[in-house]
PDB file of C-alpha atoms in Angstrom:
ATOM      1  CA  UNK S 487      23.706  23.744  -9.853  1.00 93.00           C
ATOM      2  CA  UNK S 488      20.580  23.101  -7.516  1.00 96.00           C
ATOM      3  CA  UNK S 489      17.386  21.561  -8.469  1.00 97.00           C
ATOM      4  CA  UNK S 490      14.713  22.476  -5.727  1.00 97.00           C
ATOM      5  CA  UNK S 491      11.690  20.272  -5.981  1.00 98.00           C
ATOM      6  CA  UNK S 492       8.179  20.979  -4.214  1.00 98.00           C
ATOM      7  CA  UNK S 493       5.763  18.138  -4.008  1.00 97.00           C
ATOM      8  CA  UNK S 494       2.238  18.726  -3.044  1.00 94.00           C
ATOM      9  CA  UNK S 495      -0.761  16.827  -2.872  1.00 94.00           C
ATOM     10  CA  UNK S 496      -2.735  17.262  -6.400  1.00 93.00           C
ATOM     11  CA  UNK S 497      -5.477  20.212  -5.729  1.00 88.00           C
ATOM     12  CA  UNK S 498      -9.123  18.322  -4.902  1.00 85.00           C
ATOM     13  CA  UNK S 499      -6.973  15.357  -3.021  1.00 88.00           C
ATOM     14  CA  UNK S 500      -7.731  15.864   0.718  1.00 86.00           C
ATOM     15  CA  UNK S 501      -4.488  16.616   2.516  1.00 89.00           C
ATOM     16  CA  UNK S 502      -4.935  15.594   5.927  1.00 86.00           C
ATOM     17  CA  UNK S 503      -1.587  17.376   7.125  1.00 87.00           C
ATOM     18  CA  UNK S 504      -2.616  20.626   5.807  1.00 91.00           C
ATOM     19  CA  UNK S 505      -6.011  19.988   7.514  1.00 89.00           C
ATOM     20  CA  UNK S 506      -4.308  19.372  10.766  1.00 88.00           C
ATOM     21  CA  UNK S 507      -2.234  22.608  10.515  1.00 92.00           C
ATOM     22  CA  UNK S 508      -5.074  24.438   9.642  1.00 94.00           C
ATOM     23  CA  UNK S 509      -6.642  23.564  12.419  1.00 91.00           C
ATOM     24  CA  UNK S 510      -3.694  24.095  15.042  1.00 91.00           C
ATOM     25  CA  UNK S 511      -3.177  27.390  13.633  1.00 95.00           C
ATOM     26  CA  UNK S 512      -6.640  28.550  13.999  1.00 94.00           C
ATOM     27  CA  UNK S 513      -6.761  27.111  17.774  1.00 92.00           C
ATOM     28  CA  UNK S 514      -3.772  29.264  18.245  1.00 95.00           C
ATOM     29  CA  UNK S 515      -5.630  32.421  17.158  1.00 96.00           C
ATOM     30  CA  UNK S 516      -4.826  32.547  13.387  1.00 96.00           C
ATOM     31  CA  UNK S 517      -8.102  32.941  12.004  1.00 93.00           C
ATOM     32  CA  UNK S 518      -7.658  34.395   8.652  1.00 95.00           C
ATOM     33  CA  UNK S 519      -6.023  31.272   7.017  1.00 96.00           C
ATOM     34  CA  UNK S 520      -8.166  29.878   4.618  1.00 94.00           C
ATOM     35  CA  UNK S 521      -6.308  26.794   3.688  1.00 92.00           C
ATOM     36  CA  UNK S 522      -3.194  25.075   4.058  1.00 93.00           C
ATOM     37  CA  UNK S 523      -1.216  22.432   2.025  1.00 92.00           C
ATOM     38  CA  UNK S 524       1.890  20.680   3.783  1.00 93.00           C
ATOM     39  CA  UNK S 525       4.393  19.133   0.806  1.00 94.00           C
ATOM     40  CA  UNK S 526       7.877  18.821   0.985  1.00 95.00           C
ATOM     41  CA  UNK S 527      10.760  19.938  -0.895  1.00 97.00           C
ATOM     42  CA  UNK S 528      13.841  17.778  -1.932  1.00 97.00           C
ATOM     43  CA  UNK S 529      16.892  19.825  -2.867  1.00 97.00           C
ATOM     44  CA  UNK S 530      19.125  18.307  -5.550  1.00 97.00           C
ATOM     45  CA  UNK S 531      23.048  19.257  -5.989  1.00 97.00           C
ATOM     46  CA  UNK S 532      23.208  18.436  -9.755  1.00 95.00           C
ATOM     47  CA  UNK S 533      25.936  17.873 -12.809  1.00 95.00           C
ATOM     48  CA  UNK S 534      24.713  19.367 -16.105  1.00 94.00           C
ATOM     49  CA  UNK S 535      25.496  21.189 -19.035  1.00 94.00           C
ATOM     50  CA  UNK S 536      22.713  23.846 -18.860  1.00 95.00           C
ATOM     51  CA  UNK S 537      19.815  24.636 -16.867  1.00 95.00           C
ATOM     52  CA  UNK S 538      17.608  23.456 -19.278  1.00 95.00           C
ATOM     53  CA  UNK S 539      19.345  19.983 -19.203  1.00 96.00           C
ATOM     54  CA  UNK S 540      19.316  20.079 -15.583  1.00 96.00           C
ATOM     55  CA  UNK S 541      15.530  20.775 -15.446  1.00 96.00           C
ATOM     56  CA  UNK S 542      14.599  17.670 -18.008  1.00 97.00           C
ATOM     57  CA  UNK S 543      16.608  15.246 -16.242  1.00 97.00           C
ATOM     58  CA  UNK S 544      14.768  16.348 -12.480  1.00 98.00           C
ATOM     59  CA  UNK S 545      11.545  16.049 -14.555  1.00 97.00           C
ATOM     60  CA  UNK S 546      12.306  12.205 -15.346  1.00 97.00           C
ATOM     61  CA  UNK S 547      13.446  11.736 -11.651  1.00 97.00           C
ATOM     62  CA  UNK S 548      10.089  13.134 -10.405  1.00 98.00           C
ATOM     63  CA  UNK S 549       8.007  11.082 -12.635  1.00 97.00           C
ATOM     64  CA  UNK S 550       9.998   7.909 -11.766  1.00 96.00           C
ATOM     65  CA  UNK S 551      10.444   8.590  -7.773  1.00 96.00           C
ATOM     66  CA  UNK S 552      10.246  11.962  -6.447  1.00 97.00           C
ATOM     67  CA  UNK S 553       6.449  12.002  -6.756  1.00 97.00           C
ATOM     68  CA  UNK S 554       3.600   9.424  -7.136  1.00 96.00           C
ATOM     69  CA  UNK S 555       1.462  11.369  -9.843  1.00 94.00           C
ATOM     70  CA  UNK S 556      -1.588   9.650  -9.071  1.00 93.00           C
ATOM     71  CA  UNK S 557      -2.132  11.877  -6.016  1.00 94.00           C
ATOM     72  CA  UNK S 558       0.752  14.365  -6.149  1.00 96.00           C
ATOM     73  CA  UNK S 559       1.912  17.616  -8.197  1.00 96.00           C
ATOM     74  CA  UNK S 560       5.461  18.607  -8.539  1.00 97.00           C
ATOM     75  CA  UNK S 561       7.435  21.939  -9.530  1.00 97.00           C
ATOM     76  CA  UNK S 562      11.214  22.019 -10.280  1.00 98.00           C
ATOM     77  CA  UNK S 563      13.193  25.314  -9.930  1.00 97.00           C
ATOM     78  CA  UNK S 564      16.876  24.936 -10.780  1.00 96.00           C
ATOM     79  CA  UNK S 565      19.437  27.604  -9.779  1.00 94.00           C
ATOM     80  CA  UNK S 566      22.952  28.141 -10.395  1.00 81.00           C
TER      81      UNK S 566
ATOM     82  CA  UNK C 852       2.223 -24.839  -1.515  1.00 96.00           C
ATOM     83  CA  UNK C 853       5.369 -22.904  -1.893  1.00 98.00           C
ATOM     84  CA  UNK C 854       5.157 -19.455  -0.290  1.00 98.00           C
ATOM     85  CA  UNK C 855       7.815 -16.888  -1.347  1.00 98.00           C
ATOM     86  CA  UNK C 856       7.625 -13.942   1.330  1.00 98.00           C
ATOM     87  CA  UNK C 857       9.760 -11.325   0.375  1.00 98.00           C
ATOM     88  CA  UNK C 858      12.053  -8.950   2.589  1.00 98.00           C
ATOM     89  CA  UNK C 859      13.448  -5.855   2.091  1.00 97.00           C
ATOM     90  CA  UNK C 860      15.407  -3.300   4.450  1.00 96.00           C
ATOM     91  CA  UNK C 861      13.208  -2.390   7.108  1.00 96.00           C
ATOM     92  CA  UNK C 862      10.419  -5.499   6.748  1.00 97.00           C
ATOM     93  CA  UNK C 863       9.230  -6.439  10.188  1.00 97.00           C
ATOM     94  CA  UNK C 864       6.169  -8.955   9.378  1.00 98.00           C
ATOM     95  CA  UNK C 865       8.560 -11.647   7.179  1.00 98.00           C
ATOM     96  CA  UNK C 866       8.460 -13.805  10.255  1.00 98.00           C
ATOM     97  CA  UNK C 867       4.870 -13.547  11.153  1.00 97.00           C
ATOM     98  CA  UNK C 868       3.781 -14.104   7.629  1.00 98.00           C
ATOM     99  CA  UNK C 869       6.245 -17.518   7.467  1.00 98.00           C
ATOM    100  CA  UNK C 870       4.399 -18.610  10.373  1.00 97.00           C
ATOM    101  CA  UNK C 871       1.110 -18.208   9.258  1.00 98.00           C
ATOM    102  CA  UNK C 872       1.620 -20.078   6.259  1.00 98.00           C
ATOM    103  CA  UNK C 873       3.692 -22.939   8.305  1.00 98.00           C
ATOM    104  CA  UNK C 874       0.696 -22.809  10.331  1.00 96.00           C
ATOM    105  CA  UNK C 875      -1.108 -23.797   7.167  1.00 97.00           C
ATOM    106  CA  UNK C 876       1.358 -26.698   6.467  1.00 97.00           C
ATOM    107  CA  UNK C 877       2.806 -24.938   3.821  1.00 98.00           C
ATOM    108  CA  UNK C 878       6.500 -24.670   2.570  1.00 98.00           C
ATOM    109  CA  UNK C 879       7.568 -21.016   3.084  1.00 98.00           C
ATOM    110  CA  UNK C 880      11.087 -19.328   1.831  1.00 98.00           C
ATOM    111  CA  UNK C 881      12.133 -15.850   2.844  1.00 98.00           C
ATOM    112  CA  UNK C 882      13.754 -13.949  -0.211  1.00 98.00           C
ATOM    113  CA  UNK C 883      16.247 -11.133   0.451  1.00 98.00           C
ATOM    114  CA  UNK C 884      15.117  -8.136  -2.122  1.00 97.00           C
ATOM    115  CA  UNK C 885      18.489  -8.053  -3.719  1.00 96.00           C
ATOM    116  CA  UNK C 886      17.675 -11.437  -5.498  1.00 97.00           C
ATOM    117  CA  UNK C 887      16.445 -11.192  -9.098  1.00 97.00           C
ATOM    118  CA  UNK C 888      14.530 -14.472  -9.135  1.00 97.00           C
ATOM    119  CA  UNK C 889      11.480 -15.835  -7.599  1.00 98.00           C
ATOM    120  CA  UNK C 890      12.412 -19.229  -6.843  1.00 97.00           C
ATOM    121  CA  UNK C 891      11.302 -21.911  -8.844  1.00 95.00           C
ATOM    122  CA  UNK C 892       7.719 -23.892  -8.029  1.00 96.00           C
ATOM    123  CA  UNK C 893       6.610 -20.418  -6.096  1.00 98.00           C
ATOM    124  CA  UNK C 894       2.742 -20.899  -5.655  1.00 98.00           C
ATOM    125  CA  UNK C 895       2.397 -17.509  -3.960  1.00 98.00           C
ATOM    126  CA  UNK C 896       4.645 -14.529  -3.654  1.00 98.00           C
ATOM    127  CA  UNK C 897       3.707 -12.432  -0.351  1.00 98.00           C
ATOM    128  CA  UNK C 898       4.804  -8.970   0.044  1.00 98.00           C
ATOM    129  CA  UNK C 899       4.769  -8.803   3.624  1.00 98.00           C
ATOM    130  CA  UNK C 900       4.268  -5.644   5.999  1.00 98.00           C
ATOM    131  CA  UNK C 901       6.631  -3.313   7.704  1.00 97.00           C
ATOM    132  CA  UNK C 902       8.576  -0.244   6.775  1.00 96.00           C
ATOM    133  CA  UNK C 903      10.554  -1.057   3.784  1.00 96.00           C
ATOM    134  CA  UNK C 904      13.520   2.029   3.582  1.00 95.00           C
ATOM    135  CA  UNK C 905      12.121   3.310   6.881  1.00 93.00           C
ATOM    136  CA  UNK C 906       8.980   4.513   4.580  1.00 92.00           C
ATOM    137  CA  UNK C 907      11.311   7.473   3.295  1.00 92.00           C
ATOM    138  CA  UNK C 908       9.951   9.798   0.733  1.00 93.00           C
ATOM    139  CA  UNK C 909       6.500   7.632   0.496  1.00 94.00           C
ATOM    140  CA  UNK C 910       5.625   4.020   2.037  1.00 95.00           C
ATOM    141  CA  UNK C 911       6.782   1.682  -0.714  1.00 96.00           C
ATOM    142  CA  UNK C 912       8.365   4.338  -2.970  1.00 95.00           C
ATOM    143  CA  UNK C 913      11.774   3.022  -2.963  1.00 95.00           C
ATOM    144  CA  UNK C 914      10.961  -0.500  -2.374  1.00 96.00           C
ATOM    145  CA  UNK C 915       9.558  -0.705  -5.613  1.00 96.00           C
ATOM    146  CA  UNK C 916      12.860  -0.383  -7.373  1.00 95.00           C
ATOM    147  CA  UNK C 917      14.570  -3.107  -5.555  1.00 96.00           C
ATOM    148  CA  UNK C 918      15.764  -6.162  -7.883  1.00 97.00           C
ATOM    149  CA  UNK C 919      13.047  -8.588  -6.910  1.00 98.00           C
ATOM    150  CA  UNK C 920      10.178  -6.335  -8.029  1.00 98.00           C
ATOM    151  CA  UNK C 921      11.179  -6.780 -11.515  1.00 97.00           C
ATOM    152  CA  UNK C 922      10.702 -10.641 -10.963  1.00 98.00           C
ATOM    153  CA  UNK C 923       7.746 -10.176  -9.177  1.00 98.00           C
ATOM    154  CA  UNK C 924       6.064  -7.935 -11.858  1.00 98.00           C
ATOM    155  CA  UNK C 925       7.212 -10.697 -14.711  1.00 97.00           C
ATOM    156  CA  UNK C 926       5.488 -13.314 -12.187  1.00 98.00           C
ATOM    157  CA  UNK C 927       2.454 -11.319 -12.047  1.00 98.00           C
ATOM    158  CA  UNK C 928       2.219 -10.418 -15.598  1.00 98.00           C
ATOM    159  CA  UNK C 929       2.064 -14.460 -16.254  1.00 97.00           C
ATOM    160  CA  UNK C 930      -0.405 -15.166 -14.171  1.00 97.00           C
ATOM    161  CA  UNK C 931       1.317 -16.172 -10.908  1.00 98.00           C
ATOM    162  CA  UNK C 932      -0.446 -14.983  -7.439  1.00 98.00           C
ATOM    163  CA  UNK C 933       0.776 -11.805  -5.361  1.00 98.00           C
ATOM    164  CA  UNK C 934      -0.583 -10.889  -1.854  1.00 98.00           C
ATOM    165  CA  UNK C 935       0.501  -7.502  -0.644  1.00 98.00           C
ATOM    166  CA  UNK C 936      -0.147  -7.073   3.117  1.00 98.00           C
ATOM    167  CA  UNK C 937       0.309  -3.392   4.532  1.00 98.00           C
ATOM    168  CA  UNK C 938       3.481  -2.126   3.523  1.00 98.00           C
ATOM    169  CA  UNK C 939       3.085  -4.574   0.819  1.00 98.00           C
ATOM    170  CA  UNK C 940      -0.079  -3.145  -0.424  1.00 98.00           C
ATOM    171  CA  UNK C 941       1.767   0.297  -0.590  1.00 98.00           C
ATOM    172  CA  UNK C 942       4.850  -1.377  -2.672  1.00 98.00           C
ATOM    173  CA  UNK C 943       2.261  -3.103  -4.773  1.00 98.00           C
ATOM    174  CA  UNK C 944       0.402   0.460  -5.336  1.00 98.00           C
ATOM    175  CA  UNK C 945       3.861   2.187  -6.029  1.00 97.00           C
ATOM    176  CA  UNK C 946       4.778  -0.839  -8.348  1.00 97.00           C
ATOM    177  CA  UNK C 947       1.348   0.187 -10.252  1.00 97.00           C
ATOM    178  CA  UNK C 948       0.515  -3.383 -10.183  1.00 98.00           C
ATOM    179  CA  UNK C 949      -2.282  -2.369  -8.563  1.00 98.00           C
ATOM    180  CA  UNK C 950      -4.397   0.996  -9.046  1.00 98.00           C
ATOM    181  CA  UNK C 951      -4.518   3.974  -6.884  1.00 98.00           C
ATOM    182  CA  UNK C 952      -2.250   5.214  -4.116  1.00 97.00           C
ATOM    183  CA  UNK C 953      -2.066   5.510  -0.425  1.00 96.00           C
ATOM    184  CA  UNK C 954      -2.010   8.627   1.946  1.00 94.00           C
ATOM    185  CA  UNK C 955      -1.594   9.139   5.413  1.00 93.00           C
ATOM    186  CA  UNK C 956      -4.566   8.457   7.531  1.00 95.00           C
ATOM    187  CA  UNK C 957      -6.727  11.336   7.567  1.00 91.00           C
ATOM    188  CA  UNK C 958      -6.601  11.766  11.380  1.00 88.00           C
ATOM    189  CA  UNK C 959      -2.770  11.717  11.113  1.00 88.00           C
ATOM    190  CA  UNK C 960      -2.613   8.977  13.887  1.00 92.00           C
ATOM    191  CA  UNK C 961      -0.770   5.634  13.604  1.00 96.00           C
ATOM    192  CA  UNK C 962      -3.617   3.310  14.164  1.00 97.00           C
ATOM    193  CA  UNK C 963      -2.975  -0.239  15.767  1.00 97.00           C
ATOM    194  CA  UNK C 964      -6.288  -1.988  16.650  1.00 97.00           C
ATOM    195  CA  UNK C 965      -8.595  -4.927  15.773  1.00 97.00           C
ATOM    196  CA  UNK C 966     -11.455  -3.871  12.602  1.00 98.00           C
ATOM    197  CA  UNK C 967     -13.920  -5.612  11.246  1.00 98.00           C
ATOM    198  CA  UNK C 968     -14.114  -6.337   7.710  1.00 98.00           C
ATOM    199  CA  UNK C 969     -16.645  -7.016   5.314  1.00 98.00           C
ATOM    200  CA  UNK C 970     -16.207  -9.313   2.406  1.00 98.00           C
ATOM    201  CA  UNK C 971     -17.257  -7.634  -0.695  1.00 98.00           C
ATOM    202  CA  UNK C 972     -16.332 -10.105  -3.517  1.00 97.00           C
ATOM    203  CA  UNK C 973     -15.219 -13.586  -3.240  1.00 97.00           C
ATOM    204  CA  UNK C 974     -15.104 -14.409  -6.892  1.00 96.00           C
ATOM    205  CA  UNK C 975     -11.008 -14.871  -6.357  1.00 97.00           C
ATOM    206  CA  UNK C 976      -8.687 -16.903  -5.014  1.00 96.00           C
ATOM    207  CA  UNK C 977      -7.859 -14.651  -1.844  1.00 97.00           C
ATOM    208  CA  UNK C 978     -11.303 -14.329  -0.258  1.00 97.00           C
ATOM    209  CA  UNK C 979     -13.212 -17.694  -1.950  1.00 97.00           C
ATOM    210  CA  UNK C 980     -13.387 -19.502   1.350  1.00 96.00           C
ATOM    211  CA  UNK C 981     -15.354 -16.376   2.677  1.00 97.00           C
ATOM    212  CA  UNK C 982     -19.329 -15.358   2.284  1.00 97.00           C
ATOM    213  CA  UNK C 983     -19.913 -12.172   0.491  1.00 97.00           C
ATOM    214  CA  UNK C 984     -20.887  -9.965   3.410  1.00 97.00           C
ATOM    215  CA  UNK C 985     -19.467 -11.888   5.903  1.00 97.00           C
ATOM    216  CA  UNK C 986     -17.388 -10.040   8.552  1.00 98.00           C
ATOM    217  CA  UNK C 987     -13.492 -10.680   9.423  1.00 98.00           C
ATOM    218  CA  UNK C 988     -12.073  -9.536  12.546  1.00 98.00           C
ATOM    219  CA  UNK C 989      -8.511  -8.569  11.712  1.00 98.00           C
ATOM    220  CA  UNK C 990      -5.809  -6.367  13.322  1.00 98.00           C
ATOM    221  CA  UNK C 991      -4.525  -3.263  11.212  1.00 98.00           C
ATOM    222  CA  UNK C 992      -1.368  -1.146  12.320  1.00 98.00           C
ATOM    223  CA  UNK C 993      -0.641   1.516   9.775  1.00 97.00           C
ATOM    224  CA  UNK C 994      -0.276   5.240   9.476  1.00 96.00           C
ATOM    225  CA  UNK C 995      -0.549   5.993   5.593  1.00 96.00           C
ATOM    226  CA  UNK C 996      -3.922   3.444   4.704  1.00 97.00           C
ATOM    227  CA  UNK C 997      -6.023   6.130   3.357  1.00 97.00           C
ATOM    228  CA  UNK C 998      -6.437   4.627   0.045  1.00 98.00           C
ATOM    229  CA  UNK C 999      -7.290   7.000  -2.944  1.00 97.00           C
ATOM    230  CA  UNK C1000      -8.476   6.563  -6.112  1.00 97.00           C
ATOM    231  CA  UNK C1001     -10.222   8.986  -8.732  1.00 93.00           C
ATOM    232  CA  UNK C1002     -13.679   8.387  -9.485  1.00 95.00           C
ATOM    233  CA  UNK C1003     -13.298   6.560 -12.843  1.00 97.00           C
ATOM    234  CA  UNK C1004     -11.026   4.379 -11.240  1.00 97.00           C
ATOM    235  CA  UNK C1005     -13.136   3.700  -8.595  1.00 98.00           C
ATOM    236  CA  UNK C1006     -15.961   2.623 -10.576  1.00 98.00           C
ATOM    237  CA  UNK C1007     -14.032   0.525 -12.498  1.00 98.00           C
ATOM    238  CA  UNK C1008     -12.756  -1.012  -9.344  1.00 98.00           C
ATOM    239  CA  UNK C1009     -16.683  -1.939  -8.700  1.00 97.00           C
ATOM    240  CA  UNK C1010     -17.586  -2.685 -12.365  1.00 97.00           C
ATOM    241  CA  UNK C1011     -14.766  -5.427 -11.986  1.00 97.00           C
ATOM    242  CA  UNK C1012     -15.497  -6.787  -8.742  1.00 97.00           C
ATOM    243  CA  UNK C1013     -11.790  -5.527  -7.722  1.00 98.00           C
ATOM    244  CA  UNK C1014     -12.944  -4.359  -4.459  1.00 98.00           C
ATOM    245  CA  UNK C1015     -12.344  -7.051  -2.120  1.00 98.00           C
ATOM    246  CA  UNK C1016     -12.737  -5.779   1.927  1.00 98.00           C
ATOM    247  CA  UNK C1017     -14.371  -2.358   3.406  1.00 98.00           C
ATOM    248  CA  UNK C1018     -14.110  -1.488   6.800  1.00 98.00           C
ATOM    249  CA  UNK C1019     -17.080  -1.915   8.891  1.00 98.00           C
ATOM    250  CA  UNK C1020     -18.154  -2.505  12.710  1.00 97.00           C
ATOM    251  CA  UNK C1021     -18.922  -5.593  14.391  1.00 96.00           C
ATOM    252  CA  UNK C1022     -22.523  -5.530  12.793  1.00 95.00           C
ATOM    253  CA  UNK C1023     -21.329  -4.607   9.208  1.00 95.00           C
ATOM    254  CA  UNK C1024     -22.233  -1.097   9.072  1.00 97.00           C
ATOM    255  CA  UNK C1025     -19.708   0.933   7.343  1.00 97.00           C
ATOM    256  CA  UNK C1026     -16.689   2.290   9.310  1.00 97.00           C
ATOM    257  CA  UNK C1027     -13.919   4.269   8.324  1.00 97.00           C
ATOM    258  CA  UNK C1028     -10.845   4.442  10.297  1.00 97.00           C
ATOM    259  CA  UNK C1029      -8.426   6.132   8.198  1.00 97.00           C
ATOM    260  CA  UNK C1030     -10.228   8.090   5.338  1.00 96.00           C
ATOM    261  CA  UNK C1031     -10.010   5.605   2.622  1.00 97.00           C
ATOM    262  CA  UNK C1032     -12.424   6.149  -0.337  1.00 97.00           C
ATOM    263  CA  UNK C1033     -15.439   4.039  -0.189  1.00 98.00           C
ATOM    264  CA  UNK C1034     -14.159   2.662   3.074  1.00 98.00           C
ATOM    265  CA  UNK C1035     -11.728   0.329   1.080  1.00 98.00           C
ATOM    266  CA  UNK C1036      -9.342  -1.745   2.873  1.00 98.00           C
ATOM    267  CA  UNK C1037      -8.081  -4.475   0.068  1.00 98.00           C
ATOM    268  CA  UNK C1038      -8.255  -4.607  -3.629  1.00 98.00           C
ATOM    269  CA  UNK C1039      -6.999  -6.923  -6.519  1.00 98.00           C
ATOM    270  CA  UNK C1040      -6.307  -6.248  -9.908  1.00 98.00           C
ATOM    271  CA  UNK C1041      -8.407  -6.742 -12.771  1.00 97.00           C
ATOM    272  CA  UNK C1042      -6.943 -10.142 -13.696  1.00 98.00           C
ATOM    273  CA  UNK C1043      -7.591 -10.817 -10.168  1.00 98.00           C
ATOM    274  CA  UNK C1044      -4.181 -12.650  -9.279  1.00 98.00           C
ATOM    275  CA  UNK C1045      -2.377  -9.525  -7.386  1.00 98.00           C
ATOM    276  CA  UNK C1046      -4.392  -8.824  -4.085  1.00 98.00           C
ATOM    277  CA  UNK C1047      -3.457  -5.421  -1.664  1.00 98.00           C
ATOM    278  CA  UNK C1048      -4.641  -5.079   1.680  1.00 98.00           C
ATOM    279  CA  UNK C1049      -3.859  -2.806   4.349  1.00 98.00           C
ATOM    280  CA  UNK C1050      -5.035  -5.307   7.494  1.00 98.00           C
ATOM    281  CA  UNK C1051      -2.867  -8.200   8.445  1.00 98.00           C
ATOM    282  CA  UNK C1052      -4.435 -11.610   8.614  1.00 98.00           C
ATOM    283  CA  UNK C1053      -1.149 -13.458   9.224  1.00 98.00           C
ATOM    284  CA  UNK C1054      -1.679 -11.736  12.762  1.00 97.00           C
ATOM    285  CA  UNK C1055      -5.256 -13.519  13.126  1.00 97.00           C
ATOM    286  CA  UNK C1056      -4.262 -17.023  12.917  1.00 97.00           C
ATOM    287  CA  UNK C1057      -5.029 -18.060  16.843  1.00 96.00           C
ATOM    288  CA  UNK C1058      -7.814 -17.377  18.798  1.00 96.00           C
ATOM    289  CA  UNK C1059      -5.666 -16.728  21.812  1.00 94.00           C
ATOM    290  CA  UNK C1060      -4.376 -13.456  20.099  1.00 89.00           C
ATOM    291  CA  UNK C1061      -8.015 -11.984  19.368  1.00 94.00           C
ATOM    292  CA  UNK C1062      -8.874 -13.623  15.895  1.00 97.00           C
ATOM    293  CA  UNK C1063      -8.313 -16.762  13.733  1.00 97.00           C
ATOM    294  CA  UNK C1064     -10.264 -15.286  11.047  1.00 97.00           C
ATOM    295  CA  UNK C1065      -7.031 -14.827   9.083  1.00 97.00           C
ATOM    296  CA  UNK C1066      -7.010 -18.818   8.736  1.00 97.00           C
ATOM    297  CA  UNK C1067      -9.898 -18.339   6.221  1.00 95.00           C
ATOM    298  CA  UNK C1068      -8.267 -15.390   4.176  1.00 97.00           C
ATOM    299  CA  UNK C1069      -4.890 -17.315   3.668  1.00 97.00           C
ATOM    300  CA  UNK C1070      -6.081 -20.466   2.883  1.00 96.00           C
ATOM    301  CA  UNK C1071      -7.971 -19.495  -0.053  1.00 97.00           C
ATOM    302  CA  UNK C1072      -4.683 -19.739  -1.540  1.00 96.00           C
ATOM    303  CA  UNK C1073      -4.376 -23.335  -1.070  1.00 95.00           C
ATOM    304  CA  UNK C1074      -5.129 -25.573  -3.727  1.00 79.00           C
TER     305      UNK C1074
END
């Protein structure tokens, strides 16, 4: 199965990339954008007995390596 | 003094660091990251600058799991002195040997220039040869030097005298090249044996290079 991990800077932690993209969109005339956050997506092909087991394992990976929980939040989606 | 300088795939300041300490007439050994032991009689471990593992995922995130870092952790836990410079600082943050985290520079630029630093605290081995309030001219070169720590953590850093260096201009007025919280350029741990800073003192060892202020910082470690 596949695990899709999204990592973003926490709310309240200034996101310099998001700010730059927001600014650029504004300069291009997309003035209705109120806020931009830029994150990263990590896609894993993973062997697991169940979706639940996969999610648990990926959560461990996030806490250990994939996210820096001092400044980042993550979300995990498991798909067959 | 015996100085051990670590080397990861992507490290590029190990020889500058070796040169700097040899300039101070110390013995320097470069140790590959797959080693599991810090050489006996090491008086100082330096985690030098560069781009360990290409800075993939986050700066320092992968280097943290190199075998040698386990040895560095127990070395530090036993009171050994550890200095992290630039990418080395990032690795120490990712290893939780120092508190906080590093983000990309606020203006998203890679910054490479000389920068003045203000000595905030000299009650430690690293800056004991410097005066509080003194300004040091030291090069910076980084894309991710935007130091972040939440409010309580920042207060603890100040309460414990862990804020060592802040960015300033030539006159000592606060300046902030990268967006760092409280203009912080360098910190230490509570026990004051683990130090991290973004600027490169090892690149400021001779006036012909623009500054020799790095000497006073590094010679603090000499006994």
